[in-house]
Short mmCIF file of C-alpha atoms and ligand atoms in Angstrom, two decimals:
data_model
loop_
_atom_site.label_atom_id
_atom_site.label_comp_id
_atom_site.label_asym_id
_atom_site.label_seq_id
_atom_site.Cartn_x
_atom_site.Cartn_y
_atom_site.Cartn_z
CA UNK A 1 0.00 0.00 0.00
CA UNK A 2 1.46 3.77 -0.28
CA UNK A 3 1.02 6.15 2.02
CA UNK A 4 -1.88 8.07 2.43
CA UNK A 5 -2.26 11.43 1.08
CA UNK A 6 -4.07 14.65 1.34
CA UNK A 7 -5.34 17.49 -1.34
CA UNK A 8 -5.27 20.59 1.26
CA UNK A 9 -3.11 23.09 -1.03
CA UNK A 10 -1.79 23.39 -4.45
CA UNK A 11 1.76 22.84 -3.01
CA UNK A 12 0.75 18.77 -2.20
CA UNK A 13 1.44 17.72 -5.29
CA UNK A 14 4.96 17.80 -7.26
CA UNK A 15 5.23 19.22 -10.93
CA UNK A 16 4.83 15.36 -11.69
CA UNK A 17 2.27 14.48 -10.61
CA UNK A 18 0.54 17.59 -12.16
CA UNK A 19 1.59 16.24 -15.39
CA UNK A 20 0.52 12.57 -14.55
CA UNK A 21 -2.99 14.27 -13.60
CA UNK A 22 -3.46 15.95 -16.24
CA UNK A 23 -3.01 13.58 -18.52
CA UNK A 24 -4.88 11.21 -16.47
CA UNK A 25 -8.52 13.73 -16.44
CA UNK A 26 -8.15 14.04 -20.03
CA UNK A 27 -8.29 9.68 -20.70
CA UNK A 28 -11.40 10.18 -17.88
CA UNK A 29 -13.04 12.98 -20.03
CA UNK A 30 -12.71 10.58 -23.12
CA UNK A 31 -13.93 7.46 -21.19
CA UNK A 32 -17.28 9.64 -20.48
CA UNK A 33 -17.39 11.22 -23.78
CA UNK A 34 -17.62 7.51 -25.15
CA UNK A 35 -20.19 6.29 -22.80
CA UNK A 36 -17.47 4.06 -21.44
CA UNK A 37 -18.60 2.79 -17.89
CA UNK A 38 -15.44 3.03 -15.88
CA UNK A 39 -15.89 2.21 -12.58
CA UNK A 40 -13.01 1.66 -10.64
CA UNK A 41 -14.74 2.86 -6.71
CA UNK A 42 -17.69 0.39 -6.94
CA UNK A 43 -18.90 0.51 -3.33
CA UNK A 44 -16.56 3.84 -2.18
CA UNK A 45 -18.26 6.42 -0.32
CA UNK A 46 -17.06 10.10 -0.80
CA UNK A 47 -18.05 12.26 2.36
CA UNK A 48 -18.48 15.92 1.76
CA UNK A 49 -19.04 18.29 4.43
CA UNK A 50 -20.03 22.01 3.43
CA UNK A 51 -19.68 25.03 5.89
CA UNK A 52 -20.12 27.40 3.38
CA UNK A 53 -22.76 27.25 -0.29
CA UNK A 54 -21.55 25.37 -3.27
CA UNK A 55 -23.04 24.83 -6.63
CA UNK A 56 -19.90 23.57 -9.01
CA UNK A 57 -18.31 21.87 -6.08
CA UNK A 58 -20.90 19.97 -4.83
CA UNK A 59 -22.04 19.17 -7.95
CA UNK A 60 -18.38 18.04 -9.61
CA UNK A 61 -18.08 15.81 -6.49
CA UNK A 62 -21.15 14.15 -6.52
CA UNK A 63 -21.89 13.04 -10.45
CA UNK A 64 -18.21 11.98 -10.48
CA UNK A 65 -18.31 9.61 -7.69
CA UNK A 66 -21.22 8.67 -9.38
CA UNK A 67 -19.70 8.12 -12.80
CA UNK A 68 -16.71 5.48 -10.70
CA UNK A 69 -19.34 3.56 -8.85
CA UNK A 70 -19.13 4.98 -5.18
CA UNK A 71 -21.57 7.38 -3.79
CA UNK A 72 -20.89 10.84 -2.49
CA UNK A 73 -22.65 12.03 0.89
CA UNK A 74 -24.07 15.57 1.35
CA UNK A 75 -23.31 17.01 4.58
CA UNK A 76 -24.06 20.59 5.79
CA UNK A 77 -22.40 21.48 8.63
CA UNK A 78 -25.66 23.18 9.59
CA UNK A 79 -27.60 19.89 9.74
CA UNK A 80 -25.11 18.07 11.30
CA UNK A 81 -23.23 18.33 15.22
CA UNK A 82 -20.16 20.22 13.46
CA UNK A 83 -22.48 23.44 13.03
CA UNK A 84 -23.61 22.48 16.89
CA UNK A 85 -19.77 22.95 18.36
CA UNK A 86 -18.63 18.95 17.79
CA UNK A 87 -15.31 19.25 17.65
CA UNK A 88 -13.44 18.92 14.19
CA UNK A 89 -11.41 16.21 15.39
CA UNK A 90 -14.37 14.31 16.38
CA UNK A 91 -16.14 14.72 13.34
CA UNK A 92 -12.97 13.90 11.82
CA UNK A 93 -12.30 11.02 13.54
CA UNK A 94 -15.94 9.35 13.11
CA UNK A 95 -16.46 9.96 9.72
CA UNK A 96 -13.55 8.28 8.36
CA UNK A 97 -14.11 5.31 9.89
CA UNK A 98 -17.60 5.15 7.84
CA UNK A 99 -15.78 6.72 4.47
CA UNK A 100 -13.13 5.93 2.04
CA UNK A 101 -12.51 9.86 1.26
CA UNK A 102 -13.92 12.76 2.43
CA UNK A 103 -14.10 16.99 1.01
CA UNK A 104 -13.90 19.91 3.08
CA UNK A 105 -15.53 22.90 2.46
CA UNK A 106 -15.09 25.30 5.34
CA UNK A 107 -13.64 28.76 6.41
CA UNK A 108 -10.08 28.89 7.82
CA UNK A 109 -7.59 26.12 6.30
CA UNK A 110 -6.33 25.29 9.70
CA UNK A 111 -10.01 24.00 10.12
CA UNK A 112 -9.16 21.36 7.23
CA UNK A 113 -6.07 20.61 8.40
CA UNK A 114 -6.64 19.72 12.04
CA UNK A 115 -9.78 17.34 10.29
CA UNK A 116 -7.23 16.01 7.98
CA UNK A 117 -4.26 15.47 11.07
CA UNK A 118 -7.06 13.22 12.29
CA UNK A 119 -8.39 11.65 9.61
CA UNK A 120 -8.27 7.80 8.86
CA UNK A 121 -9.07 8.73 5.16
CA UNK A 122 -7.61 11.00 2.30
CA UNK A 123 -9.07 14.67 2.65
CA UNK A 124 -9.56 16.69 -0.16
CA UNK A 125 -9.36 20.90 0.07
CA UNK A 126 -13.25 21.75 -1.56
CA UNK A 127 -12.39 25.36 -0.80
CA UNK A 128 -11.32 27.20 2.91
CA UNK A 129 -10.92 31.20 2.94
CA UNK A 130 -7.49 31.01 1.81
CA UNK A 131 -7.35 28.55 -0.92
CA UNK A 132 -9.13 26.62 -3.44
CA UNK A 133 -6.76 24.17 -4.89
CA UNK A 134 -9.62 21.86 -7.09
CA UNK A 135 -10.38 25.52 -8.89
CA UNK A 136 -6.83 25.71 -10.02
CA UNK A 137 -5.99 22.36 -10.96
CA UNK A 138 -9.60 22.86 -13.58
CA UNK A 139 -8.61 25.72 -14.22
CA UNK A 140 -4.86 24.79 -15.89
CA UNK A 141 -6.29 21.80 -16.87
CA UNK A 142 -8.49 23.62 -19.64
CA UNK A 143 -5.86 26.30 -20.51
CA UNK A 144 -3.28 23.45 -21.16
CA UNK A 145 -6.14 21.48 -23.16
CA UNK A 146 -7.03 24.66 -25.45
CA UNK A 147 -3.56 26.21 -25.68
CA UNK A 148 -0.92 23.71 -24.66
CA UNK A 149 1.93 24.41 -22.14
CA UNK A 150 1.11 27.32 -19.55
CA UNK A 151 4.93 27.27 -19.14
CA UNK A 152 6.35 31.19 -19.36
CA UNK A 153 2.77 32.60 -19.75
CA UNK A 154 1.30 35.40 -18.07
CA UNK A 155 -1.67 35.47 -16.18
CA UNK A 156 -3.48 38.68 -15.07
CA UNK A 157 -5.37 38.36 -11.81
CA UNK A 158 -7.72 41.47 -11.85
CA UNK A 159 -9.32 41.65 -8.48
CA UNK A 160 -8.69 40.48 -4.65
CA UNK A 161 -6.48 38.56 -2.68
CA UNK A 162 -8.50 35.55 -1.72
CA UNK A 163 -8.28 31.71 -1.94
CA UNK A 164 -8.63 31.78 -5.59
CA UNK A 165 -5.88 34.09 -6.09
CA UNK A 166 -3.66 32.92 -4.13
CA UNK A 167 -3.44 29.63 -5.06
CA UNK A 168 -2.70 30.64 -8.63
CA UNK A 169 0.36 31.98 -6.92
CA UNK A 170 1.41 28.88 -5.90
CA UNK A 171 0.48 26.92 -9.22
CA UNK A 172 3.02 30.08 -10.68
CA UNK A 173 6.27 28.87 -9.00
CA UNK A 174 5.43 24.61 -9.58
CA UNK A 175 3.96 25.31 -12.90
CA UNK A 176 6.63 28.07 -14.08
CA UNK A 177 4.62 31.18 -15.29
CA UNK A 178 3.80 34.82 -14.32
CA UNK A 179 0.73 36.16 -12.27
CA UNK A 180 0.74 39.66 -12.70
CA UNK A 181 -2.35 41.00 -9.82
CA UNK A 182 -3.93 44.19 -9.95
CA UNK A 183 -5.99 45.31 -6.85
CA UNK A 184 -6.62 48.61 -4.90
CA UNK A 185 -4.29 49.92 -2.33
CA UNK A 186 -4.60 47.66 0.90
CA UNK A 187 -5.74 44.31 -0.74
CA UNK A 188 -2.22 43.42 -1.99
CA UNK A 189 -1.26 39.59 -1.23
CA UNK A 190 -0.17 38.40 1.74
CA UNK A 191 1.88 35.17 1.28
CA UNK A 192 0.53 32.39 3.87
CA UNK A 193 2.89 29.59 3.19
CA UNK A 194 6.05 31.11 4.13
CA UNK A 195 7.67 30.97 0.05
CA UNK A 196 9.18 33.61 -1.62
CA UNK A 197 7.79 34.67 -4.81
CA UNK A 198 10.43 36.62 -7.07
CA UNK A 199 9.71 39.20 -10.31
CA UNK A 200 9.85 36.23 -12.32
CA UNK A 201 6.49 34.57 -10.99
CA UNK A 202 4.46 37.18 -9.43
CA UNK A 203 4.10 41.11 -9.78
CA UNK A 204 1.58 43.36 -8.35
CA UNK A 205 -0.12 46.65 -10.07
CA UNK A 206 -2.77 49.06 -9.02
CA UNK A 207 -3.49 49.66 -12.99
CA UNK A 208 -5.65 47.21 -14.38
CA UNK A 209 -4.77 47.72 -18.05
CA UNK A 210 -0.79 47.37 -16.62
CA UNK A 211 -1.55 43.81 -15.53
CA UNK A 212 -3.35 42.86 -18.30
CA UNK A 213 -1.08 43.82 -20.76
CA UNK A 214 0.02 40.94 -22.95
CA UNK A 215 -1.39 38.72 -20.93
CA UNK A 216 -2.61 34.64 -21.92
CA UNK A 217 -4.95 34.63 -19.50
CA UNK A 218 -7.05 37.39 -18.11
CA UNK A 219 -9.26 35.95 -14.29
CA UNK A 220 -11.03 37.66 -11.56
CA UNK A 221 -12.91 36.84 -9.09
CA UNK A 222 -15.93 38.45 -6.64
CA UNK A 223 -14.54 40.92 -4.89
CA UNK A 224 -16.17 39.83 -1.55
CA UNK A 225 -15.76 36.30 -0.91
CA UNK A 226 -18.00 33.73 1.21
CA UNK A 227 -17.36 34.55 4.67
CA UNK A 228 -16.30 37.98 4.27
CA UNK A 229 -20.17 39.92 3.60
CA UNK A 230 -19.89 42.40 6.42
CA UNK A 231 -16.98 43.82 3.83
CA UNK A 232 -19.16 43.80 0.46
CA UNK A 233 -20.32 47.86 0.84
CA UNK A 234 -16.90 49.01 1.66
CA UNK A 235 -15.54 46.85 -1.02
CA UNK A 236 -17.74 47.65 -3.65
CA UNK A 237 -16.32 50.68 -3.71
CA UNK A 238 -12.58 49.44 -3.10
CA UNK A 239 -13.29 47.36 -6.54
CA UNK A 240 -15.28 49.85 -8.97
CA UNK A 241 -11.98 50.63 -11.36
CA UNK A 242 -11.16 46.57 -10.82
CA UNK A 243 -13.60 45.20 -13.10
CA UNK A 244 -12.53 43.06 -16.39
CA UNK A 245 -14.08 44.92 -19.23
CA UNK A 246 -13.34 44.74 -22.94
CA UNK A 247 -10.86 47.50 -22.82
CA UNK A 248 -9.16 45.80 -20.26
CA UNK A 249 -9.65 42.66 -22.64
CA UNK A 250 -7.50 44.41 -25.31
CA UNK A 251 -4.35 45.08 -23.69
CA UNK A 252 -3.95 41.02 -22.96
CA UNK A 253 -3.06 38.92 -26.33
CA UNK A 254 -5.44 38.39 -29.23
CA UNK A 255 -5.74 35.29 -28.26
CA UNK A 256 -5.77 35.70 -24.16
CA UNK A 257 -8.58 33.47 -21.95
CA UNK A 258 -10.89 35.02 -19.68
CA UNK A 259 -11.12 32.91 -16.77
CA UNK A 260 -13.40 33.49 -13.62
CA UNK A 261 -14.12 30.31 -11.20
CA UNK A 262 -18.13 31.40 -10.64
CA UNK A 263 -20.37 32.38 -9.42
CA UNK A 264 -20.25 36.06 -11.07
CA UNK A 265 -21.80 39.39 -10.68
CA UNK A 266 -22.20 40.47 -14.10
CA UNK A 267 -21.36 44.84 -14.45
CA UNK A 268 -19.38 43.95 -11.07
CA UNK A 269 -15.59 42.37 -11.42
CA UNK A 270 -17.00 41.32 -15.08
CA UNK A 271 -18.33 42.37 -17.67
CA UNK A 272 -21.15 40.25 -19.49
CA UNK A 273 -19.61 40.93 -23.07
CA UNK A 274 -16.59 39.80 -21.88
CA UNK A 275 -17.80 36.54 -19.88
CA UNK A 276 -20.53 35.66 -22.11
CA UNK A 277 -17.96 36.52 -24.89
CA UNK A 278 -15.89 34.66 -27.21
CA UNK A 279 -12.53 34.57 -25.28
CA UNK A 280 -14.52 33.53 -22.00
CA UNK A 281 -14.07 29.79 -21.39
CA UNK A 282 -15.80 29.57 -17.94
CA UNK A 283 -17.97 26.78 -18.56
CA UNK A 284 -15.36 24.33 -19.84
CA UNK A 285 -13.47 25.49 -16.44
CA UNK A 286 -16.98 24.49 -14.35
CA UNK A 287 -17.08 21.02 -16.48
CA UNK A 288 -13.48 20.63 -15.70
CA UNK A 289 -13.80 20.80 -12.26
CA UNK A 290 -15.43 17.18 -12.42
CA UNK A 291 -12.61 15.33 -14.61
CA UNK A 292 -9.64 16.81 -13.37
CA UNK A 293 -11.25 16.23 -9.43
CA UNK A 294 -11.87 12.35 -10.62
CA UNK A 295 -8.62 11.90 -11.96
CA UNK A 296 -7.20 12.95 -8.06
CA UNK A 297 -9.69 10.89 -5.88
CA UNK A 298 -8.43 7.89 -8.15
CA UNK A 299 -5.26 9.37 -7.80
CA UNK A 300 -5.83 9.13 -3.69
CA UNK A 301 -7.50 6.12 -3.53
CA UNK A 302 -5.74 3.69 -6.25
CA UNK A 303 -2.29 5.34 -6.75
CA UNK A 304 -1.09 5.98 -10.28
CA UNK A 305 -3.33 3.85 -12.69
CA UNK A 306 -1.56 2.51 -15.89
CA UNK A 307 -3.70 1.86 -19.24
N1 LIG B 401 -16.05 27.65 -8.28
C1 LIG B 401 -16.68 27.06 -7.24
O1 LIG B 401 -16.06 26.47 -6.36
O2 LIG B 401 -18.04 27.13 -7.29
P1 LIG B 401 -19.08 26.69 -6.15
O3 LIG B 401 -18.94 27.70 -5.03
O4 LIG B 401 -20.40 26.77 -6.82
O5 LIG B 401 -18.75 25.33 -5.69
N1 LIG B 402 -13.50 33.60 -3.72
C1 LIG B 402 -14.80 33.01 -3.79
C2 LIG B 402 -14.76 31.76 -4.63
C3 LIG B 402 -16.08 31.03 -4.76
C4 LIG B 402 -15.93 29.76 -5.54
C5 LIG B 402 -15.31 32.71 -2.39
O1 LIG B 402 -14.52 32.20 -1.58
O2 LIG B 402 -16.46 32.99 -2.10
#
């Protein structure tokens, strides 16, 4: 058997195993495209617990553990003794003895990794206030199937410093390319995980059109995030001169992405020529979500598979 491992941040996984991921959503994708009936977790139960809402996460989860066989379980912290004060560690601690993997959706990431440090079972990251690791993994998975290597490219993030945003930091430095943020004064990044990120992978503007420029992929994000709302009035005005619009559009490449991991407030960080435009590829990054997620739980649960 090999060890047992966690999803709780970008940084789990090597360059490698990227690559071997990767390549292993896109054989998945095809299997489903084909009506192939792959299922290798016949009898696996997936637990999900949710703190906060979800609509791609849940819903990625769920028809893909359907698709191998297993079952996924729909917890809301609400409706369970986690949103009446049982400890994580309990919670932790009981429901992997019942499950074969579990997802975390919750606020702070310590909160996943204390459930993880005492969990029987892999846990996987479904999204904590400071990163969102499943988003990022979609979201390179598409840009590498549309455009090839994101090697030496240039992202512009257009908005806050939030879970999104900072794990495409950390996907910069394993995956070799440039996030160039632009945010108002006072919502520059603050780096959680102790690295050091040089010129070379990550730069920081208060000019949106300076960020954008040249850029292969243009992203944003809501300005106020799930678990932040007291913020959104003071914020909405923080953001106004943050929003991606098709002026911004023009200084990236002709052929530049627009990426946004939804839900979005159209006329807010966005636009609605630009993400309901022709460079917007948002739903193949919410489809995504569901191969590239498969192709880890497999990856968790049965090690590298060979066909
Ligand atoms: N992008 C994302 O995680 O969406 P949900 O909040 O709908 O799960
Ligand atoms: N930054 C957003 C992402 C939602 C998928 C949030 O945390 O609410």
């Amino acid at each position: 058997m090999f060890p047992m491992r966690h999803y709780l941040q970008f940084t789990d996984f090597t360059r490698e195993e990227y690559d071997y991921l990767f390549k292993r959503a896109a054989i998945l994708k095809a299997k489903l495209a084909a009506g192939e009936l792959y299922q290798p977790l016949i009898g696996k139960v997936l637990a999900m617990i949710f703190e906060k809402s979800s609509t791609r996460t849940r819903v990625s989860f769920e028809a893909g553990m359907a698709q191998f066989g297993g079952h996924a379980m729909f917890l809301q912290s609400k409706d369970t003794q986690l949103g009446r004060g049982e400890p994580i560690e309990d919670v932790a601690k009981v429901i992997s003895r019942m499950t074969n993997i579990v997802m975390v959706r919750t606020f702070e990431q310590s909160i996943v990794e204390r459930f993880a440090d005492n969990s029987l079972v892999p846990v996987i990251n479904g999204l904590t206030n400071e990163y969102h690791p499943c988003q990022i993994l979609a979201d390179i998975f598409t840009y590498i199937e549309k455009n090839g290597s994101i090697e030496g490219k240039t992202v512009a993030w257009i908005g806050d410093s939030n879970n999104i945003s900072r794990t495409w930091l950390q996907a910069a430095k394993i995956f070799n390319f440039k996030l160039k943020q632009a945010c108002p004064r006072g919502y520059e990044m603050t780096v959680l995980d102790g690295q050091k990120y040089d010129v070379e992978h990550f730069e920081t503007f208060y000019d949106p059109y300076q960020a954008a420029r040249d850029a292969d992929i243009v992203t944003t994000d809501v300005c106020t995030s799930m678990g932040f709302e007291r913020e959104t009035l003071q914020r909405r005005k923080d953001f106004l001169h943050y929003r991606v619009s098709e002026k911004v559009m023009l200084q990236a490449k002709a052929n530049a992405m627009f990426m946004h991991c939804l839900p979005a407030h159209r006329g807010e960080e966005v636009d609605p020529e630009v993400i309901d435009g022709p460079q917007s590829v948002v739903w193949d990054e919410a489809e995504n979500r569901m191969h590239t997620q498969k192709a880890v739980i497999e990856y968790l649960l049965l090690g590298k598979v060979e066909e």
